[in-house]
PDB file of C-alpha atoms and ligand atoms in Angstrom:
ATOM      1  CA  UNK A 178     -12.712  25.164  58.395  1.00  0.00           C
ATOM      2  CA  UNK A 179     -13.420  21.563  57.645  1.00  0.00           C
ATOM      3  CA  UNK A 180     -16.376  20.569  55.455  1.00  0.00           C
ATOM      4  CA  UNK A 181     -18.617  17.835  56.886  1.00  0.00           C
ATOM      5  CA  UNK A 182     -18.222  15.256  54.171  1.00  0.00           C
ATOM      6  CA  UNK A 183     -21.146  14.118  52.064  1.00  0.00           C
ATOM      7  CA  UNK A 184     -21.812  11.918  49.062  1.00  0.00           C
ATOM      8  CA  UNK A 185     -23.747  13.122  46.008  1.00  0.00           C
ATOM      9  CA  UNK A 186     -25.005  11.378  42.874  1.00  0.00           C
ATOM     10  CA  UNK A 187     -23.939  12.926  39.571  1.00  0.00           C
ATOM     11  CA  UNK A 188     -26.100  13.307  36.459  1.00  0.00           C
ATOM     12  CA  UNK A 189     -24.494  10.182  34.981  1.00  0.00           C
ATOM     13  CA  UNK A 190     -25.316   8.149  38.110  1.00  0.00           C
ATOM     14  CA  UNK A 191     -21.760   8.088  39.459  1.00  0.00           C
ATOM     15  CA  UNK A 192     -21.169   8.629  43.161  1.00  0.00           C
ATOM     16  CA  UNK A 193     -19.012  11.578  44.169  1.00  0.00           C
ATOM     17  CA  UNK A 194     -17.597  12.298  47.632  1.00  0.00           C
ATOM     18  CA  UNK A 195     -17.303  15.927  48.763  1.00  0.00           C
ATOM     19  CA  UNK A 196     -14.770  16.539  51.544  1.00  0.00           C
ATOM     20  CA  UNK A 197     -12.060  18.960  52.560  1.00  0.00           C
ATOM     21  CA  UNK A 198      -8.658  18.047  51.142  1.00  0.00           C
ATOM     22  CA  UNK A 199      -6.167  17.093  53.847  1.00  0.00           C
ATOM     23  CA  UNK A 200      -2.392  16.875  54.080  1.00  0.00           C
ATOM     24  CA  UNK A 201      -2.491  13.379  52.555  1.00  0.00           C
ATOM     25  CA  UNK A 202      -4.055  14.882  49.384  1.00  0.00           C
ATOM     26  CA  UNK A 203      -1.203  17.358  48.727  1.00  0.00           C
ATOM     27  CA  UNK A 204       0.282  15.584  45.729  1.00  0.00           C
ATOM     28  CA  UNK A 205      -3.128  14.883  44.189  1.00  0.00           C
ATOM     29  CA  UNK A 206      -4.003  18.569  44.649  1.00  0.00           C
ATOM     30  CA  UNK A 207      -0.869  19.682  42.789  1.00  0.00           C
ATOM     31  CA  UNK A 208      -1.559  17.239  39.930  1.00  0.00           C
ATOM     32  CA  UNK A 209      -5.182  18.436  39.718  1.00  0.00           C
ATOM     33  CA  UNK A 210      -4.081  22.110  39.738  1.00  0.00           C
ATOM     34  CA  UNK A 211      -1.572  21.510  36.941  1.00  0.00           C
ATOM     35  CA  UNK A 212      -4.144  19.646  34.856  1.00  0.00           C
ATOM     36  CA  UNK A 213      -6.968  22.182  35.253  1.00  0.00           C
ATOM     37  CA  UNK A 214      -4.545  25.053  34.578  1.00  0.00           C
ATOM     38  CA  UNK A 215      -3.493  23.390  31.314  1.00  0.00           C
ATOM     39  CA  UNK A 216      -6.990  22.486  30.087  1.00  0.00           C
ATOM     40  CA  UNK A 217      -8.481  25.981  29.567  1.00  0.00           C
ATOM     41  CA  UNK A 218      -7.550  29.658  29.178  1.00  0.00           C
ATOM     42  CA  UNK A 219      -9.822  30.525  32.125  1.00  0.00           C
ATOM     43  CA  UNK A 220      -7.453  29.997  35.049  1.00  0.00           C
ATOM     44  CA  UNK A 221      -5.183  32.585  36.656  1.00  0.00           C
ATOM     45  CA  UNK A 222      -1.995  30.558  36.214  1.00  0.00           C
ATOM     46  CA  UNK A 223      -0.169  28.603  33.561  1.00  0.00           C
ATOM     47  CA  UNK A 224       0.588  25.020  34.520  1.00  0.00           C
ATOM     48  CA  UNK A 225       4.320  25.782  34.861  1.00  0.00           C
ATOM     49  CA  UNK A 226       3.592  28.556  37.358  1.00  0.00           C
ATOM     50  CA  UNK A 227       2.428  26.052  39.957  1.00  0.00           C
ATOM     51  CA  UNK A 228       5.698  25.836  41.822  1.00  0.00           C
ATOM     52  CA  UNK A 229       4.576  24.788  45.311  1.00  0.00           C
ATOM     53  CA  UNK A 230       6.352  21.700  46.623  1.00  0.00           C
ATOM     54  CA  UNK A 231       4.289  18.872  48.158  1.00  0.00           C
ATOM     55  CA  UNK A 232       5.533  20.061  51.579  1.00  0.00           C
ATOM     56  CA  UNK A 233       4.330  23.635  50.868  1.00  0.00           C
ATOM     57  CA  UNK A 234       0.969  22.239  49.774  1.00  0.00           C
ATOM     58  CA  UNK A 235       0.661  20.039  52.882  1.00  0.00           C
ATOM     59  CA  UNK A 236       1.272  23.087  55.085  1.00  0.00           C
ATOM     60  CA  UNK A 237      -1.220  25.172  53.097  1.00  0.00           C
ATOM     61  CA  UNK A 238      -3.951  22.491  53.337  1.00  0.00           C
ATOM     62  CA  UNK A 239      -3.377  22.123  57.072  1.00  0.00           C
ATOM     63  CA  UNK A 240      -3.497  25.919  57.590  1.00  0.00           C
ATOM     64  CA  UNK A 241      -6.836  26.127  55.751  1.00  0.00           C
ATOM     65  CA  UNK A 242      -8.370  23.391  57.932  1.00  0.00           C
ATOM     66  CA  UNK A 243      -7.377  25.433  61.018  1.00  0.00           C
ATOM     67  CA  UNK A 244      -8.658  28.792  59.695  1.00  0.00           C
ATOM     68  CA  UNK A 245     -12.317  29.670  60.529  1.00  0.00           C
ATOM     69  CA  UNK A 246     -12.491  32.131  57.587  1.00  0.00           C
ATOM     70  CA  UNK A 247     -11.255  29.757  54.873  1.00  0.00           C
ATOM     71  CA  UNK A 248     -12.490  26.446  53.505  1.00  0.00           C
ATOM     72  CA  UNK A 249     -11.705  24.073  50.662  1.00  0.00           C
ATOM     73  CA  UNK A 250     -14.184  21.510  49.379  1.00  0.00           C
ATOM     74  CA  UNK A 251     -12.894  18.897  46.949  1.00  0.00           C
ATOM     75  CA  UNK A 252     -14.773  16.282  44.908  1.00  0.00           C
ATOM     76  CA  UNK A 253     -13.526  12.704  44.627  1.00  0.00           C
ATOM     77  CA  UNK A 254     -14.735  10.046  42.177  1.00  0.00           C
ATOM     78  CA  UNK A 255     -13.497   6.507  42.824  1.00  0.00           C
ATOM     79  CA  UNK A 256     -10.886   8.047  45.129  1.00  0.00           C
ATOM     80  CA  UNK A 257      -9.571  10.450  42.453  1.00  0.00           C
ATOM     81  CA  UNK A 258      -9.536  14.183  43.195  1.00  0.00           C
ATOM     82  CA  UNK A 259     -11.432  15.706  40.239  1.00  0.00           C
ATOM     83  CA  UNK A 260     -12.505  19.157  41.467  1.00  0.00           C
ATOM     84  CA  UNK A 261     -11.991  21.717  44.182  1.00  0.00           C
ATOM     85  CA  UNK A 262     -13.339  25.045  45.378  1.00  0.00           C
ATOM     86  CA  UNK A 263     -11.723  27.369  47.896  1.00  0.00           C
ATOM     87  CA  UNK A 264     -13.087  30.289  49.921  1.00  0.00           C
ATOM     88  CA  UNK A 265     -10.761  33.096  51.005  1.00  0.00           C
ATOM     89  CA  UNK A 266     -11.197  36.459  52.738  1.00  0.00           C
ATOM     90  CA  UNK A 267     -10.832  39.407  50.357  1.00  0.00           C
ATOM     91  CA  UNK A 268      -8.617  41.161  52.910  1.00  0.00           C
ATOM     92  CA  UNK A 269      -7.752  41.434  56.584  1.00  0.00           C
ATOM     93  CA  UNK A 270      -8.779  45.010  57.428  1.00  0.00           C
ATOM     94  CA  UNK A 271     -12.066  45.938  59.106  1.00  0.00           C
ATOM     95  CA  UNK A 272     -13.442  47.708  56.032  1.00  0.00           C
ATOM     96  CA  UNK A 273     -13.300  44.612  53.808  1.00  0.00           C
ATOM     97  CA  UNK A 274     -13.753  41.853  56.371  1.00  0.00           C
ATOM     98  CA  UNK A 275     -17.335  41.248  55.160  1.00  0.00           C
ATOM     99  CA  UNK A 276     -16.149  40.215  51.672  1.00  0.00           C
ATOM    100  CA  UNK A 277     -14.994  36.784  50.502  1.00  0.00           C
ATOM    101  CA  UNK A 278     -13.761  35.509  47.161  1.00  0.00           C
ATOM    102  CA  UNK A 279     -13.462  32.008  45.781  1.00  0.00           C
ATOM    103  CA  UNK A 280     -12.020  29.861  43.023  1.00  0.00           C
ATOM    104  CA  UNK A 281     -13.402  26.684  41.471  1.00  0.00           C
ATOM    105  CA  UNK A 282     -12.215  24.254  38.832  1.00  0.00           C
ATOM    106  CA  UNK A 283     -13.047  20.791  37.634  1.00  0.00           C
ATOM    107  CA  UNK A 284     -11.038  18.407  35.484  1.00  0.00           C
ATOM    108  CA  UNK A 285     -12.530  18.751  31.994  1.00  0.00           C
ATOM    109  CA  UNK A 286     -13.539  15.120  31.654  1.00  0.00           C
ATOM    110  CA  UNK A 287     -15.962  15.673  34.578  1.00  0.00           C
ATOM    111  CA  UNK A 288     -17.648  18.895  33.413  1.00  0.00           C
ATOM    112  CA  UNK A 289     -21.433  18.996  33.010  1.00  0.00           C
ATOM    113  CA  UNK A 290     -22.200  16.378  35.656  1.00  0.00           C
ATOM    114  CA  UNK A 291     -23.379  18.806  38.364  1.00  0.00           C
ATOM    115  CA  UNK A 292     -20.121  18.886  40.352  1.00  0.00           C
ATOM    116  CA  UNK A 293     -19.747  22.674  39.916  1.00  0.00           C
ATOM    117  CA  UNK A 294     -23.304  23.299  41.136  1.00  0.00           C
ATOM    118  CA  UNK A 295     -22.868  20.986  44.143  1.00  0.00           C
ATOM    119  CA  UNK A 296     -19.496  22.463  45.179  1.00  0.00           C
ATOM    120  CA  UNK A 297     -20.609  26.064  44.790  1.00  0.00           C
ATOM    121  CA  UNK A 298     -23.868  25.511  46.720  1.00  0.00           C
ATOM    122  CA  UNK A 299     -21.865  24.085  49.612  1.00  0.00           C
ATOM    123  CA  UNK A 300     -19.324  26.909  49.391  1.00  0.00           C
ATOM    124  CA  UNK A 301     -22.089  29.539  49.581  1.00  0.00           C
ATOM    125  CA  UNK A 302     -23.467  27.849  52.721  1.00  0.00           C
ATOM    126  CA  UNK A 303     -19.975  27.741  54.248  1.00  0.00           C
ATOM    127  CA  UNK A 304     -19.386  31.426  53.440  1.00  0.00           C
ATOM    128  CA  UNK A 305     -22.614  32.336  55.259  1.00  0.00           C
ATOM    129  CA  UNK A 306     -21.592  30.179  58.197  1.00  0.00           C
ATOM    130  CA  UNK A 307     -18.222  31.949  58.330  1.00  0.00           C
ATOM    131  CA  UNK A 308     -20.023  35.296  58.689  1.00  0.00           C
ATOM    132  CA  UNK A 309     -19.269  36.834  55.294  1.00  0.00           C
ATOM    133  CA  UNK A 310     -21.836  39.210  53.754  1.00  0.00           C
ATOM    134  CA  UNK A 311     -20.900  38.916  50.099  1.00  0.00           C
ATOM    135  CA  UNK A 312     -19.104  36.526  47.785  1.00  0.00           C
ATOM    136  CA  UNK A 313     -17.180  37.805  44.764  1.00  0.00           C
ATOM    137  CA  UNK A 314     -15.337  36.489  41.750  1.00  0.00           C
ATOM    138  CA  UNK A 315     -13.885  37.386  38.381  1.00  0.00           C
ATOM    139  CA  UNK A 316     -14.660  35.248  35.357  1.00  0.00           C
ATOM    140  CA  UNK A 317     -13.284  35.432  31.810  1.00  0.00           C
ATOM    141  CA  UNK A 318     -16.048  36.851  29.597  1.00  0.00           C
ATOM    142  CA  UNK A 319     -15.777  33.851  27.194  1.00  0.00           C
ATOM    143  CA  UNK A 320     -16.323  31.345  30.019  1.00  0.00           C
ATOM    144  CA  UNK A 321     -19.974  30.624  29.171  1.00  0.00           C
ATOM    145  CA  UNK A 322     -20.233  27.534  31.316  1.00  0.00           C
ATOM    146  CA  UNK A 323     -18.781  29.303  34.366  1.00  0.00           C
ATOM    147  CA  UNK A 324     -21.036  32.345  33.906  1.00  0.00           C
ATOM    148  CA  UNK A 325     -24.107  30.073  33.566  1.00  0.00           C
ATOM    149  CA  UNK A 326     -23.147  28.313  36.809  1.00  0.00           C
ATOM    150  CA  UNK A 327     -22.693  31.585  38.706  1.00  0.00           C
ATOM    151  CA  UNK A 328     -25.968  33.098  37.437  1.00  0.00           C
ATOM    152  CA  UNK A 329     -27.821  29.900  38.307  1.00  0.00           C
ATOM    153  CA  UNK A 330     -26.549  30.232  41.886  1.00  0.00           C
ATOM    154  CA  UNK A 331     -27.543  33.886  42.273  1.00  0.00           C
ATOM    155  CA  UNK A 332     -24.457  35.855  41.220  1.00  0.00           C
ATOM    156  CA  UNK A 333     -24.866  39.106  39.283  1.00  0.00           C
ATOM    157  CA  UNK A 334     -22.395  40.930  37.060  1.00  0.00           C
ATOM    158  CA  UNK A 335     -21.531  44.395  38.334  1.00  0.00           C
ATOM    159  CA  UNK A 336     -18.753  45.322  35.936  1.00  0.00           C
ATOM    160  CA  UNK A 337     -16.298  44.209  33.297  1.00  0.00           C
ATOM    161  CA  UNK A 338     -12.566  44.837  33.376  1.00  0.00           C
ATOM    162  CA  UNK A 339     -10.716  44.928  30.049  1.00  0.00           C
ATOM    163  CA  UNK A 340      -7.238  43.410  29.769  1.00  0.00           C
ATOM    164  CA  UNK A 341      -7.592  41.371  32.974  1.00  0.00           C
ATOM    165  CA  UNK A 342      -5.380  38.570  31.596  1.00  0.00           C
ATOM    166  CA  UNK A 343      -2.513  38.913  29.152  1.00  0.00           C
ATOM    167  CA  UNK A 344      -1.610  35.569  27.596  1.00  0.00           C
ATOM    168  CA  UNK A 345       1.915  34.630  26.592  1.00  0.00           C
ATOM    169  CA  UNK A 346       0.978  34.963  22.904  1.00  0.00           C
ATOM    170  CA  UNK A 347       0.093  38.636  23.463  1.00  0.00           C
ATOM    171  CA  UNK A 348      -3.705  38.257  23.512  1.00  0.00           C
ATOM    172  CA  UNK A 349      -5.708  39.949  26.268  1.00  0.00           C
ATOM    173  CA  UNK A 350      -9.021  38.971  27.738  1.00  0.00           C
ATOM    174  CA  UNK A 351     -11.650  40.760  29.810  1.00  0.00           C
ATOM    175  CA  UNK A 352     -13.298  39.496  32.995  1.00  0.00           C
ATOM    176  CA  UNK A 353     -16.767  40.054  34.398  1.00  0.00           C
ATOM    177  CA  UNK A 354     -16.820  41.024  38.070  1.00  0.00           C
ATOM    178  CA  UNK A 355     -19.613  39.068  39.764  1.00  0.00           C
ATOM    179  CA  UNK A 356     -21.108  39.245  43.228  1.00  0.00           C
ATOM    180  CA  UNK A 357     -23.649  37.423  45.353  1.00  0.00           C
ATOM    181  CA  UNK A 358     -24.992  38.789  48.615  1.00  0.00           C
ATOM    182  CA  UNK A 359     -25.195  36.184  51.354  1.00  0.00           C
TER     183      UNK A 359
HETATM  184  C1  COA B 672     -17.027  26.350  35.266  1.00  0.00           C
HETATM  185  C2  COA B 672     -17.066  24.948  35.893  1.00  0.00           C
HETATM  186  C3  COA B 672     -16.612  25.053  37.341  1.00  0.00           C
HETATM  187  C4  COA B 672     -18.525  24.435  35.838  1.00  0.00           C
HETATM  188  O1  COA B 672     -18.599  23.184  36.492  1.00  0.00           O
HETATM  189  P1  COA B 672     -19.571  21.982  36.004  1.00  0.00           P
HETATM  190  O2  COA B 672     -19.433  20.849  36.956  1.00  0.00           O
HETATM  191  O3  COA B 672     -19.323  21.711  34.565  1.00  0.00           O
HETATM  192  O4  COA B 672     -20.986  22.684  36.222  1.00  0.00           O
HETATM  193  P2  COA B 672     -22.415  21.978  36.307  1.00  0.00           P
HETATM  194  O5  COA B 672     -22.378  20.630  35.650  1.00  0.00           O
HETATM  195  O6  COA B 672     -22.867  22.045  37.717  1.00  0.00           O
HETATM  196  O7  COA B 672     -23.281  22.949  35.388  1.00  0.00           O
HETATM  197  C5  COA B 672     -23.667  24.196  35.853  1.00  0.00           C
HETATM  198  C6  COA B 672     -24.553  24.891  34.872  1.00  0.00           C
HETATM  199  O8  COA B 672     -23.786  25.244  33.717  1.00  0.00           O
HETATM  200  C7  COA B 672     -24.681  25.346  32.622  1.00  0.00           C
HETATM  201  N1  COA B 672     -24.107  24.613  31.512  1.00  0.00           N
HETATM  202  C8  COA B 672     -23.902  23.301  31.400  1.00  0.00           C
HETATM  203  N2  COA B 672     -23.327  23.035  30.221  1.00  0.00           N
HETATM  204  C9  COA B 672     -23.170  24.214  29.592  1.00  0.00           C
HETATM  205  C10 COA B 672     -22.620  24.599  28.345  1.00  0.00           C
HETATM  206  N3  COA B 672     -22.118  23.694  27.512  1.00  0.00           N
HETATM  207  N4  COA B 672     -22.611  25.912  28.022  1.00  0.00           N
HETATM  208  C11 COA B 672     -23.108  26.840  28.863  1.00  0.00           C
HETATM  209  N5  COA B 672     -23.625  26.504  30.067  1.00  0.00           N
HETATM  210  C12 COA B 672     -23.645  25.216  30.413  1.00  0.00           C
HETATM  211  C13 COA B 672     -26.002  24.804  33.038  1.00  0.00           C
HETATM  212  O9  COA B 672     -26.867  25.893  33.343  1.00  0.00           O
HETATM  213  C14 COA B 672     -25.681  24.057  34.305  1.00  0.00           C
HETATM  214  O10 COA B 672     -26.745  24.028  35.196  1.00  0.00           O
HETATM  215  P3  COA B 672     -27.826  22.797  35.093  1.00  0.00           P
HETATM  216  O11 COA B 672     -27.045  21.541  35.218  1.00  0.00           O
HETATM  217  O12 COA B 672     -28.727  23.017  36.265  1.00  0.00           O
HETATM  218  O13 COA B 672     -28.486  22.929  33.786  1.00  0.00           O
HETATM  219  C15 COA B 672     -16.191  23.947  35.085  1.00  0.00           C
HETATM  220  O14 COA B 672     -16.616  23.942  33.760  1.00  0.00           O
HETATM  221  C16 COA B 672     -14.701  24.257  35.115  1.00  0.00           C
HETATM  222  O15 COA B 672     -13.988  23.835  36.029  1.00  0.00           O
HETATM  223  N6  COA B 672     -14.198  25.009  34.100  1.00  0.00           N
HETATM  224  C17 COA B 672     -12.760  25.296  33.981  1.00  0.00           C
HETATM  225  C18 COA B 672     -12.213  26.141  35.095  1.00  0.00           C
HETATM  226  C19 COA B 672     -13.017  27.386  35.271  1.00  0.00           C
HETATM  227  O16 COA B 672     -13.503  27.973  34.320  1.00  0.00           O
HETATM  228  N7  COA B 672     -13.159  27.800  36.538  1.00  0.00           N
HETATM  229  C20 COA B 672     -13.880  29.007  36.873  1.00  0.00           C
HETATM  230  C21 COA B 672     -12.987  30.171  36.757  1.00  0.00           C
HETATM  231  S1  COA B 672     -13.850  31.683  37.234  1.00  0.00           S
END
């Protein structure tokens, strides 16, 4: 699915463009993914685990634009890709076809300006449009900012899984399982 682009004004007065990333954004997407993966302990991957080539990423972005059950919405400030959110089906079988999951991350310098709220509101609308009945995610229990964003937009915690991540230094962390009905 392709998001119908729109412009929003951030809390600091800056203008931010929301649009689906396209093939031409592949290299910017990989740079953004590496940066956001390095900036916190809250992401699924370490920076060095992002091994897609620009060609792989171009193909992936093009496939998402053509898929009615998936969407990506990115945020651009002065032409720079600073944030992205992506909606994916939980699975392909009839019994789970009503469920979707998503990821979201923003380059740290741009946190707290309302980009997360704007992207997630649009993603929720897109998930409804795609026919999903519920939206799910897992969030590290220490991720206070993320949890505040999800609660603000109607998500509820329905469980907590211990030892969801194991970091390279041997530490573990738990994740809350959160859900919003659509
Ligand atoms: C989590 C994340 C997406 C939030 O995005 P953001 O653009 O900073 O969010 P917003 O500015 O829209 O703020 C959302 C809400 O967070 C809350 N919030 C803001 N600052 C906060 C803080 N310091 N502590 C706790 N909550 C805070 C507020 O309730 C705010 O809503 P409000 O603006 O209406 O008051 C972003 O911080 C991020 O990318 N983090 C790293 C990656 C990550 O954690 N991804 C999610 C993995 S599950």
